[in-house]
PDB file of N, CA and C in Angstrom:
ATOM      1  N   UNK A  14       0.834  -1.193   0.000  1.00 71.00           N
ATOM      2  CA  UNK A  14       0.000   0.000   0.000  1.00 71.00           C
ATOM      3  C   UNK A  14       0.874   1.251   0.000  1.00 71.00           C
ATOM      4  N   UNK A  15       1.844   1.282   0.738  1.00 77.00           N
ATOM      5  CA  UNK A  15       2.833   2.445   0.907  1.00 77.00           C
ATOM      6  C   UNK A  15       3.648   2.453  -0.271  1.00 77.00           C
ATOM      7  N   UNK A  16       4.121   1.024  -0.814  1.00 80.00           N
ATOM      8  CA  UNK A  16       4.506   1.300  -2.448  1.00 80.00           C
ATOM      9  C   UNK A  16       3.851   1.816  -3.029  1.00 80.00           C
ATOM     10  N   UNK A  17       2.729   1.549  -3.661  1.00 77.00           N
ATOM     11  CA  UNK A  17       1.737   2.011  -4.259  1.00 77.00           C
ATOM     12  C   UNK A  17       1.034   3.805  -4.114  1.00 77.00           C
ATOM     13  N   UNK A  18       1.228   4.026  -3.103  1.00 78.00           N
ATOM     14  CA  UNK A  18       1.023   5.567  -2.588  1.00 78.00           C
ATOM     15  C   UNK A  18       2.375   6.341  -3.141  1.00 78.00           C
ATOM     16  N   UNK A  19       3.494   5.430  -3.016  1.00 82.00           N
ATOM     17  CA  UNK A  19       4.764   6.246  -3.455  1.00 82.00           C
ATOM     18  C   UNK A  19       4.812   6.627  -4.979  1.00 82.00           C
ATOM     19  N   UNK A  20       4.080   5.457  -5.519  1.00 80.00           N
ATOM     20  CA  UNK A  20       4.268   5.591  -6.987  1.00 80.00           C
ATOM     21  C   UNK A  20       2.966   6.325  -7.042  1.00 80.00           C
ATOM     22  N   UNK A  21       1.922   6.451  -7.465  1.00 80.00           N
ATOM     23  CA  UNK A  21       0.937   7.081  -7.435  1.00 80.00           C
ATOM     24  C   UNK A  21       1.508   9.044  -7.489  1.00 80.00           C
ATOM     25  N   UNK A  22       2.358   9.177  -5.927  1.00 80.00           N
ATOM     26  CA  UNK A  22       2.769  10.192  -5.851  1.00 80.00           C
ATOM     27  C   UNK A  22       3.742  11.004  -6.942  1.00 80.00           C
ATOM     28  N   UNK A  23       4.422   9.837  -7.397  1.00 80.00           N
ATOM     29  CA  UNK A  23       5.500  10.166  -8.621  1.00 80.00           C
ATOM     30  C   UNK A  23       4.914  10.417  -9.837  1.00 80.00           C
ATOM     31  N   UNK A  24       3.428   9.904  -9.920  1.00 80.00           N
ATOM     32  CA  UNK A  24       2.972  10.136 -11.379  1.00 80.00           C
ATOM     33  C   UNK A  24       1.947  11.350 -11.376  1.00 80.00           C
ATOM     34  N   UNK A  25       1.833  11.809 -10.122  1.00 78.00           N
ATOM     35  CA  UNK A  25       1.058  13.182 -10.043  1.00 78.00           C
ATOM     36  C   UNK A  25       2.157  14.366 -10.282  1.00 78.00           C
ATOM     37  N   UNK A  26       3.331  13.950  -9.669  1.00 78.00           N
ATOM     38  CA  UNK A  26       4.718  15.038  -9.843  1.00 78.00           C
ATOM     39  C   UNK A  26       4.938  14.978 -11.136  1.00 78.00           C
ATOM     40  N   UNK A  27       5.219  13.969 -11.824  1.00 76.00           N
ATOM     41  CA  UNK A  27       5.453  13.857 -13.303  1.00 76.00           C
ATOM     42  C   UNK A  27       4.357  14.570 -14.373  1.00 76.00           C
ATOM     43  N   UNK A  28       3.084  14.263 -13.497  1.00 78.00           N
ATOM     44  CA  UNK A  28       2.246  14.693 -15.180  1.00 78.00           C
ATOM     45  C   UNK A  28       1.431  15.993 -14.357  1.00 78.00           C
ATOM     46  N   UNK A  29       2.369  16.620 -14.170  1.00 74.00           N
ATOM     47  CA  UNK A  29       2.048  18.389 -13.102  1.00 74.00           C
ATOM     48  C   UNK A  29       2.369  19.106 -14.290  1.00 74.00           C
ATOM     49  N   UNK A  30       3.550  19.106 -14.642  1.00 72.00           N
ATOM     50  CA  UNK A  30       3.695  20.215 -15.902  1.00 72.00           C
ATOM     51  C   UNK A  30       3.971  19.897 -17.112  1.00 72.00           C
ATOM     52  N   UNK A  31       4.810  18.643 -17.552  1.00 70.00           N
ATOM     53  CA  UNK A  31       4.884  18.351 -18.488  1.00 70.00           C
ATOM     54  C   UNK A  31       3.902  17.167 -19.291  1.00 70.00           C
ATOM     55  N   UNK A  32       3.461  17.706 -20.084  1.00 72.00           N
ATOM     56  CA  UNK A  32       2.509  16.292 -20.414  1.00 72.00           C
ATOM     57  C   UNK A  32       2.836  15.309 -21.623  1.00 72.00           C
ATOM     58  N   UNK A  33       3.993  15.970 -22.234  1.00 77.00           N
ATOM     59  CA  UNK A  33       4.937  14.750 -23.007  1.00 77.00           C
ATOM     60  C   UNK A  33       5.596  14.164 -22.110  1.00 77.00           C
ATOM     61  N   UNK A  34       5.998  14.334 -21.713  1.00 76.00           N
ATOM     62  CA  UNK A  34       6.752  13.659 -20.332  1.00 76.00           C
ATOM     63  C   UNK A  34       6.160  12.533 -19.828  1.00 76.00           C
ATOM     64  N   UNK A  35       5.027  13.188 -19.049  1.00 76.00           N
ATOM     65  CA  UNK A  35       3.983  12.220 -18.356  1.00 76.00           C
ATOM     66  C   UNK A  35       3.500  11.043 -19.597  1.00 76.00           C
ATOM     67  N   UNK A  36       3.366  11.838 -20.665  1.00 78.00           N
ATOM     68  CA  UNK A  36       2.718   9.838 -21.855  1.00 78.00           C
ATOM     69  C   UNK A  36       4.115   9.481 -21.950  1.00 78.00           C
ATOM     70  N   UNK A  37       5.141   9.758 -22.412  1.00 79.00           N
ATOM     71  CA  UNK A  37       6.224   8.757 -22.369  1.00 79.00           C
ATOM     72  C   UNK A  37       6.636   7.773 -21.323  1.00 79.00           C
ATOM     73  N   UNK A  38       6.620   8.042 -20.286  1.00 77.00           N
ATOM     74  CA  UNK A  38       6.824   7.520 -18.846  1.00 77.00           C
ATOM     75  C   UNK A  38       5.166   6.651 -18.359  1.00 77.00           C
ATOM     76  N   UNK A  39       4.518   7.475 -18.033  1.00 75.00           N
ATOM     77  CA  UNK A  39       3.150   6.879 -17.275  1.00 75.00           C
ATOM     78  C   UNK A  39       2.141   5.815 -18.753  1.00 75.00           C
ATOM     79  N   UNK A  40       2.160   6.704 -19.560  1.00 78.00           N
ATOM     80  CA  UNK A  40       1.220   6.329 -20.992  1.00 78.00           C
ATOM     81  C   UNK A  40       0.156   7.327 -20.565  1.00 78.00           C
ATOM     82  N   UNK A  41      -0.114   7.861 -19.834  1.00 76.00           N
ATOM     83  CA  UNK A  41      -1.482   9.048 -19.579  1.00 76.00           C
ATOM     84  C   UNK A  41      -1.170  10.484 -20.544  1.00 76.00           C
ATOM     85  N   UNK A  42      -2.135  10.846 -20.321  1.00 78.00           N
ATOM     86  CA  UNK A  42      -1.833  12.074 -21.751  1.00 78.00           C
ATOM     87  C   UNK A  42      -1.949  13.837 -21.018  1.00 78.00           C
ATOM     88  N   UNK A  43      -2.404  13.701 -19.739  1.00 75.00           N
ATOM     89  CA  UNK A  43      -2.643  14.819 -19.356  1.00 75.00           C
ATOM     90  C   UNK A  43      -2.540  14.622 -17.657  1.00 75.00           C
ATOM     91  N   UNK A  44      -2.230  15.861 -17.004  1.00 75.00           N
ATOM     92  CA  UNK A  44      -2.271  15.775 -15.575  1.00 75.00           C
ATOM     93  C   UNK A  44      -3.667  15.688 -15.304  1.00 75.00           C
ATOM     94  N   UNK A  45      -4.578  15.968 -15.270  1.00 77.00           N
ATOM     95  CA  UNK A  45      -6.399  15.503 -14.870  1.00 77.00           C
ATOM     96  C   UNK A  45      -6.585  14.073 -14.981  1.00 77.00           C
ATOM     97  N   UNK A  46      -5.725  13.216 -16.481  1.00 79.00           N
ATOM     98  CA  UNK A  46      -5.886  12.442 -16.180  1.00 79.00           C
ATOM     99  C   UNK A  46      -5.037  11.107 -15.326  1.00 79.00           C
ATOM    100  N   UNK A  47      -4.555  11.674 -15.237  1.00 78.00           N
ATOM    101  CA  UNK A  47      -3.030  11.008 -14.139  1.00 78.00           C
ATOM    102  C   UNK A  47      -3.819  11.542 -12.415  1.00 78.00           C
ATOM    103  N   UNK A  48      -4.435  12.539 -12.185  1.00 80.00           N
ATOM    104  CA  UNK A  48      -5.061  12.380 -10.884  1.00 80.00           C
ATOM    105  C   UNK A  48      -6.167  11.789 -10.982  1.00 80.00           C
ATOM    106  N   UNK A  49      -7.146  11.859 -11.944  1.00 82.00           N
ATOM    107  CA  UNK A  49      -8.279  10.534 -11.935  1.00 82.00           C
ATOM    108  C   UNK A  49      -7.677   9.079 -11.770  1.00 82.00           C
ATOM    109  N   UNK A  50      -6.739   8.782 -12.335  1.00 82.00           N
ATOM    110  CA  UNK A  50      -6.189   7.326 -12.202  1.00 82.00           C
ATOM    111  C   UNK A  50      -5.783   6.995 -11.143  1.00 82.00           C
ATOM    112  N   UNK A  51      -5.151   8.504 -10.446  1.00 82.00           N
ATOM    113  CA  UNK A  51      -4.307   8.047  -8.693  1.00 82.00           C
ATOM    114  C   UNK A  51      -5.808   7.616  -8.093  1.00 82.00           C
ATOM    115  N   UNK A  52      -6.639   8.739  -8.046  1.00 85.00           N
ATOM    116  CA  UNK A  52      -7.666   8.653  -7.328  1.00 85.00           C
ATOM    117  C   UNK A  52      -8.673   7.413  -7.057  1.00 85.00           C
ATOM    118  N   UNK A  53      -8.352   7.116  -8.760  1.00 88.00           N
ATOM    119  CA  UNK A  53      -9.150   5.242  -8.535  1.00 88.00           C
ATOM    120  C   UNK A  53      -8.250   4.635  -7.911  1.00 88.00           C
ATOM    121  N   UNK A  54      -7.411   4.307  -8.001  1.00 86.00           N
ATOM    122  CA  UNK A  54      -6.257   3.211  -8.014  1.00 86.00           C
ATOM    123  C   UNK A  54      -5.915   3.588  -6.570  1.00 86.00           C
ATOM    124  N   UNK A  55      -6.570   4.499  -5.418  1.00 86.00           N
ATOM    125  CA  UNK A  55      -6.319   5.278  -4.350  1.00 86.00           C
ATOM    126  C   UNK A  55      -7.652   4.317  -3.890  1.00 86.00           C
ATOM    127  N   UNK A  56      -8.828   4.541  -4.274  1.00 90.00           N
ATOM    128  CA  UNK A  56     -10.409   4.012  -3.872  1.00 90.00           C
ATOM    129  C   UNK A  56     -10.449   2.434  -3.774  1.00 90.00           C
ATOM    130  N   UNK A  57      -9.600   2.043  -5.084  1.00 90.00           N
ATOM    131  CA  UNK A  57      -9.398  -0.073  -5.373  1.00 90.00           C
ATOM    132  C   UNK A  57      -8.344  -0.373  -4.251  1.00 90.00           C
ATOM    133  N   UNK A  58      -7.704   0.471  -3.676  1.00 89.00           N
ATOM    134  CA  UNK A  58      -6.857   0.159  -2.615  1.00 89.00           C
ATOM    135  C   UNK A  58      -7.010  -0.053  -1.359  1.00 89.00           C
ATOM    136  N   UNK A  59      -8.060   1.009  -1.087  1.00 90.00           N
ATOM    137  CA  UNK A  59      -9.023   1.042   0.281  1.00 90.00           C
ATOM    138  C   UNK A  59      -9.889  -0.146   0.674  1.00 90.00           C
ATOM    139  N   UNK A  60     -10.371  -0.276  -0.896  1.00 94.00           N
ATOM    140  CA  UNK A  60     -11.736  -1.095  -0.621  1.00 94.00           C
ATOM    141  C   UNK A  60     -10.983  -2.333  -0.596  1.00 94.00           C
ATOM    142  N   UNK A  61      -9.675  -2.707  -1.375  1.00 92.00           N
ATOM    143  CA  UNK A  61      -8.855  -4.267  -1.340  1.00 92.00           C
ATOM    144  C   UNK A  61      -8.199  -4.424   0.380  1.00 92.00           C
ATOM    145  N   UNK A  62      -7.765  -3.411   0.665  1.00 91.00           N
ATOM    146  CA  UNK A  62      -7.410  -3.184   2.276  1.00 91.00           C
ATOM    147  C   UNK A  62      -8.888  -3.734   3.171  1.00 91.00           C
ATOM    148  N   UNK A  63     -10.019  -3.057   2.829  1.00 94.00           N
ATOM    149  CA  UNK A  63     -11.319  -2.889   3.817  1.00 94.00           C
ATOM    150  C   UNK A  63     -11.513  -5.262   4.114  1.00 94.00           C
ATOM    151  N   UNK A  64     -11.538  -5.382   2.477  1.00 96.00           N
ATOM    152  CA  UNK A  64     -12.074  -6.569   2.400  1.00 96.00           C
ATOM    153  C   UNK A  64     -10.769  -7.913   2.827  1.00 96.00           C
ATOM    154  N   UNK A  65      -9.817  -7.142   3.060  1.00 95.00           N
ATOM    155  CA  UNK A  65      -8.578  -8.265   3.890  1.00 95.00           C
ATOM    156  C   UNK A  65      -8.967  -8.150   5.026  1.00 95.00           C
ATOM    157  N   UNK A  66      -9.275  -7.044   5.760  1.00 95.00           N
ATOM    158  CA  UNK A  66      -9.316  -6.636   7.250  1.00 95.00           C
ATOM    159  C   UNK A  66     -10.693  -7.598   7.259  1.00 95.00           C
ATOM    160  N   UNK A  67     -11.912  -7.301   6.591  1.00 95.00           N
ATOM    161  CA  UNK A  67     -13.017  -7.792   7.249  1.00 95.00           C
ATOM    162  C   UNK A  67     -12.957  -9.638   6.720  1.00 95.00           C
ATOM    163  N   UNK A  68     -12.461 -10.227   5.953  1.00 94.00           N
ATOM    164  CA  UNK A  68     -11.816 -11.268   5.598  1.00 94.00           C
ATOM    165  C   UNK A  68     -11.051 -12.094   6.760  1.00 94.00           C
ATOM    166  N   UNK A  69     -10.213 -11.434   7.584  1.00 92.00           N
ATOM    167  CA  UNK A  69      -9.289 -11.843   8.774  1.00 92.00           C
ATOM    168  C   UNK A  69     -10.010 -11.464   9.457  1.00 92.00           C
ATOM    169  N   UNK A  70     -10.961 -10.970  10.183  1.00 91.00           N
ATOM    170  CA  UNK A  70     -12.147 -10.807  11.059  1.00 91.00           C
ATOM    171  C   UNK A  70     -13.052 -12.027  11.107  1.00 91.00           C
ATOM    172  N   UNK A  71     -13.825 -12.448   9.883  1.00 89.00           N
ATOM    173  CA  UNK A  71     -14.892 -13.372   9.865  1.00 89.00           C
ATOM    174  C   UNK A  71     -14.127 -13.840  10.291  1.00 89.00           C
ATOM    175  N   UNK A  72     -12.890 -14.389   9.669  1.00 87.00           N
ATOM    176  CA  UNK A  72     -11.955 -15.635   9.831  1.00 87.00           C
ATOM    177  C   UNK A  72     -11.585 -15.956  11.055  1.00 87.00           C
ATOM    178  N   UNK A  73     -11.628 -14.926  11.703  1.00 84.00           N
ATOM    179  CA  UNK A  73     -11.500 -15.063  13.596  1.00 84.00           C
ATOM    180  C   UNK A  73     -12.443 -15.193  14.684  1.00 84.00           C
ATOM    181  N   UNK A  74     -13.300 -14.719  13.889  1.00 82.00           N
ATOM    182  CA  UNK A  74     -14.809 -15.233  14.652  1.00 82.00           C
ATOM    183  C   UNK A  74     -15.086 -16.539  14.622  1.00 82.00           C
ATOM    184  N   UNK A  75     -15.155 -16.991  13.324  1.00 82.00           N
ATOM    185  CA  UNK A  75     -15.354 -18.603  13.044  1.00 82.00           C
ATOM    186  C   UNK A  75     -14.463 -19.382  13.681  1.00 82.00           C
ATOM    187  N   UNK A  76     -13.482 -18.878  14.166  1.00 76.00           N
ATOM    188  CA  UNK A  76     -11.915 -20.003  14.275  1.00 76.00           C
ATOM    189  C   UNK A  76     -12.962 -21.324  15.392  1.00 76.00           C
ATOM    190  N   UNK A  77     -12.147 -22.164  15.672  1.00 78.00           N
ATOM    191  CA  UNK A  77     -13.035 -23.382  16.594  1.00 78.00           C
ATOM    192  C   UNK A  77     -12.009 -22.850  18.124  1.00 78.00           C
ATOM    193  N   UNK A  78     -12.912 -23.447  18.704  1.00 81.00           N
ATOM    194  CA  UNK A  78     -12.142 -22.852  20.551  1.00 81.00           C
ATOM    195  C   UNK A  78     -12.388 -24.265  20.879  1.00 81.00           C
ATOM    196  N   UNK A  79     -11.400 -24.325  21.673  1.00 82.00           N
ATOM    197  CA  UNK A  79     -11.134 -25.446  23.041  1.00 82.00           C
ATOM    198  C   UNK A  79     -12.278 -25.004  23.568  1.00 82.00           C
ATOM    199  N   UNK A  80     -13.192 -26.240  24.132  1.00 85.00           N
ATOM    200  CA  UNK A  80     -14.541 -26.364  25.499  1.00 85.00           C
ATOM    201  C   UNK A  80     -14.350 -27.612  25.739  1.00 85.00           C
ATOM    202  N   UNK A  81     -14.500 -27.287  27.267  1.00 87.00           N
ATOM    203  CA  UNK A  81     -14.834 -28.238  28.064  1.00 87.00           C
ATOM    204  C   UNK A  81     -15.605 -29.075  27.834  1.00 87.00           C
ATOM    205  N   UNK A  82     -16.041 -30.576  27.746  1.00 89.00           N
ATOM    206  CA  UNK A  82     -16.690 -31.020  27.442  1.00 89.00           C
ATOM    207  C   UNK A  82     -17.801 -31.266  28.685  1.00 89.00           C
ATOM    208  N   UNK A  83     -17.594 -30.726  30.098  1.00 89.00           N
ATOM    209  CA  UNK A  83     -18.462 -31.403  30.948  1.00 89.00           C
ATOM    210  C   UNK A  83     -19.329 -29.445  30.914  1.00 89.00           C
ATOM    211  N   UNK A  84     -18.334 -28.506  30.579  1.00 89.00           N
ATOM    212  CA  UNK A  84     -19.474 -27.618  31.010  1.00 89.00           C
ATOM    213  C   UNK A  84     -19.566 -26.303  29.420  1.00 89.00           C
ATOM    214  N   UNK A  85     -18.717 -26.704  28.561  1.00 85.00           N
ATOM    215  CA  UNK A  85     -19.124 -26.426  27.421  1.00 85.00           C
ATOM    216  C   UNK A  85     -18.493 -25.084  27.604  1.00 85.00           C
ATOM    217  N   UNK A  86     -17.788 -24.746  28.275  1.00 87.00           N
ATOM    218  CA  UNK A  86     -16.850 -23.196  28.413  1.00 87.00           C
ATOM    219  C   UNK A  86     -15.585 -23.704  28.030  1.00 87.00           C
ATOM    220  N   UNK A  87     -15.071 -22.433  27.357  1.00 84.00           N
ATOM    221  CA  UNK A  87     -13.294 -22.398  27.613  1.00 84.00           C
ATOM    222  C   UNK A  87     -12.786 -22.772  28.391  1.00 84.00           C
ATOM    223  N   UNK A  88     -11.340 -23.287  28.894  1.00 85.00           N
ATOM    224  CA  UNK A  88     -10.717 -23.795  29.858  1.00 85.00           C
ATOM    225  C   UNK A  88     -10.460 -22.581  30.429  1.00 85.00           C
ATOM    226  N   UNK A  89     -10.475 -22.825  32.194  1.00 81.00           N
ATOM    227  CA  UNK A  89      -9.422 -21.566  32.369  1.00 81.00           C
ATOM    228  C   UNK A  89      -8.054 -22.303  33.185  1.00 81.00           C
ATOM    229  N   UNK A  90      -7.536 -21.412  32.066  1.00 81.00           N
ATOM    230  CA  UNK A  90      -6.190 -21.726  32.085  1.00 81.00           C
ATOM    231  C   UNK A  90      -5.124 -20.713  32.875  1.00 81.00           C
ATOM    232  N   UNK A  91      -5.156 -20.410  33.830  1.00 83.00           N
ATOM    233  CA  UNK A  91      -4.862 -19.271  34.864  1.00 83.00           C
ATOM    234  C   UNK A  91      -4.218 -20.465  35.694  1.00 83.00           C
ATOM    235  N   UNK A  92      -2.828 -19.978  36.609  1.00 82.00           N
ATOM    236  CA  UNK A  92      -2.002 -21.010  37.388  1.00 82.00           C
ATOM    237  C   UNK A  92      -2.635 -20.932  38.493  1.00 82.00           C
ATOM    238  N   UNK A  93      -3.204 -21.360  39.404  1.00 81.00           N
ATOM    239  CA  UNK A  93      -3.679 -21.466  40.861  1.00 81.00           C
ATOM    240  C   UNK A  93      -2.642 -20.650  41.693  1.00 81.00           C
ATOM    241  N   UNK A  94      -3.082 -20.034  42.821  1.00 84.00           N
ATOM    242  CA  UNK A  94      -2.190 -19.343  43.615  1.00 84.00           C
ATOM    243  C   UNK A  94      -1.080 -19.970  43.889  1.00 84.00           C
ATOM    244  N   UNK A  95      -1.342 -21.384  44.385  1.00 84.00           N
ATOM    245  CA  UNK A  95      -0.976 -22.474  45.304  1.00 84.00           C
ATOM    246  C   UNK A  95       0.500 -22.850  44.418  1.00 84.00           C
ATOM    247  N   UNK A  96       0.012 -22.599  42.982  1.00 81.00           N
ATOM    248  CA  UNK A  96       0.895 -22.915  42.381  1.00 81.00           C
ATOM    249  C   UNK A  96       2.129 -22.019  41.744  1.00 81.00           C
ATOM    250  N   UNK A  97       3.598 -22.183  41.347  1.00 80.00           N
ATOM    251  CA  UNK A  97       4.319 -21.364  41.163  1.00 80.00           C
ATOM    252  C   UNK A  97       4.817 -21.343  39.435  1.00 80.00           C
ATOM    253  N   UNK A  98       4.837 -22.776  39.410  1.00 79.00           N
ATOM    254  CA  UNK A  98       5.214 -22.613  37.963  1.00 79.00           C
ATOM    255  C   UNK A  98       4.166 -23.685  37.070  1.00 79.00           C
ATOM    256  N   UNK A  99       4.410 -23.901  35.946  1.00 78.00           N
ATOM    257  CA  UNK A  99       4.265 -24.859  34.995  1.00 78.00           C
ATOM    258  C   UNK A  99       4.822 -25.850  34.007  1.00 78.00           C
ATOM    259  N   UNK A 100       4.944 -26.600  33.435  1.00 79.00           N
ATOM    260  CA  UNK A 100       5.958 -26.700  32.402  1.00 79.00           C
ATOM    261  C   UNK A 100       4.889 -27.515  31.539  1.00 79.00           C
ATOM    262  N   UNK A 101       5.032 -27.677  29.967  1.00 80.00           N
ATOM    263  CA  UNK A 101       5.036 -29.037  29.198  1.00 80.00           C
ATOM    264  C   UNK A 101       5.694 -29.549  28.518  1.00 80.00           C
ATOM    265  N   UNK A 102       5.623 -30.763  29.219  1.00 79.00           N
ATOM    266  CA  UNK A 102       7.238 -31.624  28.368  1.00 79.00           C
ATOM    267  C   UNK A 102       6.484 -32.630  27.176  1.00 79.00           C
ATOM    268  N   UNK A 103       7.628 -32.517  26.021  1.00 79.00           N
ATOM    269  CA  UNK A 103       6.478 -32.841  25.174  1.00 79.00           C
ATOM    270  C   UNK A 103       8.069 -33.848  24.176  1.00 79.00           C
ATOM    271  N   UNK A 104       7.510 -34.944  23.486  1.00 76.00           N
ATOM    272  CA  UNK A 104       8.604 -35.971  23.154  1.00 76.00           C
ATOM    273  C   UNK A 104       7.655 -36.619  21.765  1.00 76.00           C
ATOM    274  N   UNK A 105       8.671 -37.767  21.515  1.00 77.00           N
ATOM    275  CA  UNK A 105       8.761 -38.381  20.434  1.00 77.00           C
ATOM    276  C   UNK A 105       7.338 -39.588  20.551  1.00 77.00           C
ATOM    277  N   UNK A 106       6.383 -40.222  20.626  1.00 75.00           N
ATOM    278  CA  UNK A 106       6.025 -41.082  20.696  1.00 75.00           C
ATOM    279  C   UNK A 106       6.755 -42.327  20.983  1.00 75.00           C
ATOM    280  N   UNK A 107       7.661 -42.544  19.748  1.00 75.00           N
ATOM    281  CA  UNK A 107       8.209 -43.818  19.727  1.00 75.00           C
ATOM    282  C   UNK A 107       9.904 -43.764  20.565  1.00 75.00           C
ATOM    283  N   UNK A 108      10.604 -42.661  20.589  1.00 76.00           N
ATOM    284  CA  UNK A 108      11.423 -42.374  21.231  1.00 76.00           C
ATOM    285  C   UNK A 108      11.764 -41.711  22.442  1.00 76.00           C
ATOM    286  N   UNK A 109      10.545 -41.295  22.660  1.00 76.00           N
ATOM    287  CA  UNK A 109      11.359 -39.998  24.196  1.00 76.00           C
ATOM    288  C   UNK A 109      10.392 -40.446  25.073  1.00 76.00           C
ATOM    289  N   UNK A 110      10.017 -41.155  25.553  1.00 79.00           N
ATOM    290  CA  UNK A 110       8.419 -41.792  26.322  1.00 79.00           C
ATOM    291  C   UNK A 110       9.243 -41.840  27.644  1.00 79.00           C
ATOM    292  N   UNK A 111      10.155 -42.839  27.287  1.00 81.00           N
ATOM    293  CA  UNK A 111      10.608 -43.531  28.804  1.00 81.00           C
ATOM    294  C   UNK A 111      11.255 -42.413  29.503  1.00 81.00           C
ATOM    295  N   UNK A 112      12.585 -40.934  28.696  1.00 84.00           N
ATOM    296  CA  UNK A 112      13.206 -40.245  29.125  1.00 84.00           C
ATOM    297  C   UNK A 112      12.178 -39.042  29.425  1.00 84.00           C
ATOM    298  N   UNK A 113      11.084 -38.847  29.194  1.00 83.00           N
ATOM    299  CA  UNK A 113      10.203 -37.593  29.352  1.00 83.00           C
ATOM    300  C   UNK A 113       9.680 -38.304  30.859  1.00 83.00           C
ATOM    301  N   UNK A 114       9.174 -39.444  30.903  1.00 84.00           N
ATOM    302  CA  UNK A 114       8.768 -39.869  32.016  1.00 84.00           C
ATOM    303  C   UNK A 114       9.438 -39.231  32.907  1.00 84.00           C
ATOM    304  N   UNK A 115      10.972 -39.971  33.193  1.00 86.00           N
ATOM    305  CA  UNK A 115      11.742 -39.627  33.863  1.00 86.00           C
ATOM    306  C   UNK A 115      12.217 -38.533  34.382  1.00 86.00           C
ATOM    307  N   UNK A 116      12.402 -37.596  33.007  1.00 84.00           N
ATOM    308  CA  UNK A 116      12.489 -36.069  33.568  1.00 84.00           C
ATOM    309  C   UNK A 116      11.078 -35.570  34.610  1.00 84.00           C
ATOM    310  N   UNK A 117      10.335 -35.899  34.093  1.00 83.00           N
ATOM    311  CA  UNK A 117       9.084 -35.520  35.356  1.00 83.00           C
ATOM    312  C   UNK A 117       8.874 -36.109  36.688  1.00 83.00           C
ATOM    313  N   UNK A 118       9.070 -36.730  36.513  1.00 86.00           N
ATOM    314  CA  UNK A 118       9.331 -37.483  38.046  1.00 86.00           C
ATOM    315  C   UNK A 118      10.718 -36.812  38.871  1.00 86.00           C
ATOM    316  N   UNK A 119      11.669 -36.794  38.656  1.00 86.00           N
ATOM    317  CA  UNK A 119      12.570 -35.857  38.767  1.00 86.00           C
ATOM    318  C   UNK A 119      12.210 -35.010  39.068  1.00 86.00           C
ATOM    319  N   UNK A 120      10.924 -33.658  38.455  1.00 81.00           N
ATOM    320  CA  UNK A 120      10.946 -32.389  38.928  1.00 81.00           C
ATOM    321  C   UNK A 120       9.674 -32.638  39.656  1.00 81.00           C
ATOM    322  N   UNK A 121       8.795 -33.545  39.800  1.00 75.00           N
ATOM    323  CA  UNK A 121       7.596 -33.883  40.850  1.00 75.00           C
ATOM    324  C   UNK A 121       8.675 -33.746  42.076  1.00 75.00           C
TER     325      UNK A 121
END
């Protein structure tokens, strides 16, 4: 978007006074029409911006959430006073079973 604003900006500077200039370079034939073109190409930008934003919105509403299955809420996942830390130790299936054990028992 900020590319696009930069260039936009360069073709309003360009087709300001010279308007051979501006069709050799841009292909536009006149400065009026080099700011009608920023101006669309300014409006298709907004509205392509508006429809990503509201795009990644639905998309976050819909996402699926962790629930509880006995009371149908989110977990809460907050450490108990009582408690100081946490960890998850996390391994291989077929390889780290017996040594993950071990490390936990260790820090029990």
């Amino acid at each position: 978007l900020l590319t696009c604003c930069f260039c936009l900006g360069a073709v309003i500077q360009l087709c300001g006074d010279d308007n051979d200039l501006c069709y050799q370079l841009v292909g536009i034939q006149s400065g009026r029409r080099a700011s009608e073109f920023v101006v669309v190409l300014t409006v298709a930008m907004l509205v392509a911006s508006l429809l990503i934003v509201f795009f990644k919105t639905a998309t976050a509403v819909r996402a699926p959430t962790l629930r509880l299955v006995s009371t149908g809420r989110a977990p809460i996942l907050e450490l108990p006073a009582a408690c100081h830390f946490h960890a998850f130790i996390s391994h291989a299936w077929g390889t780290g079973q017996d040594q993950t054990h071990t490390v936990v028992r260790q820090l029990q």
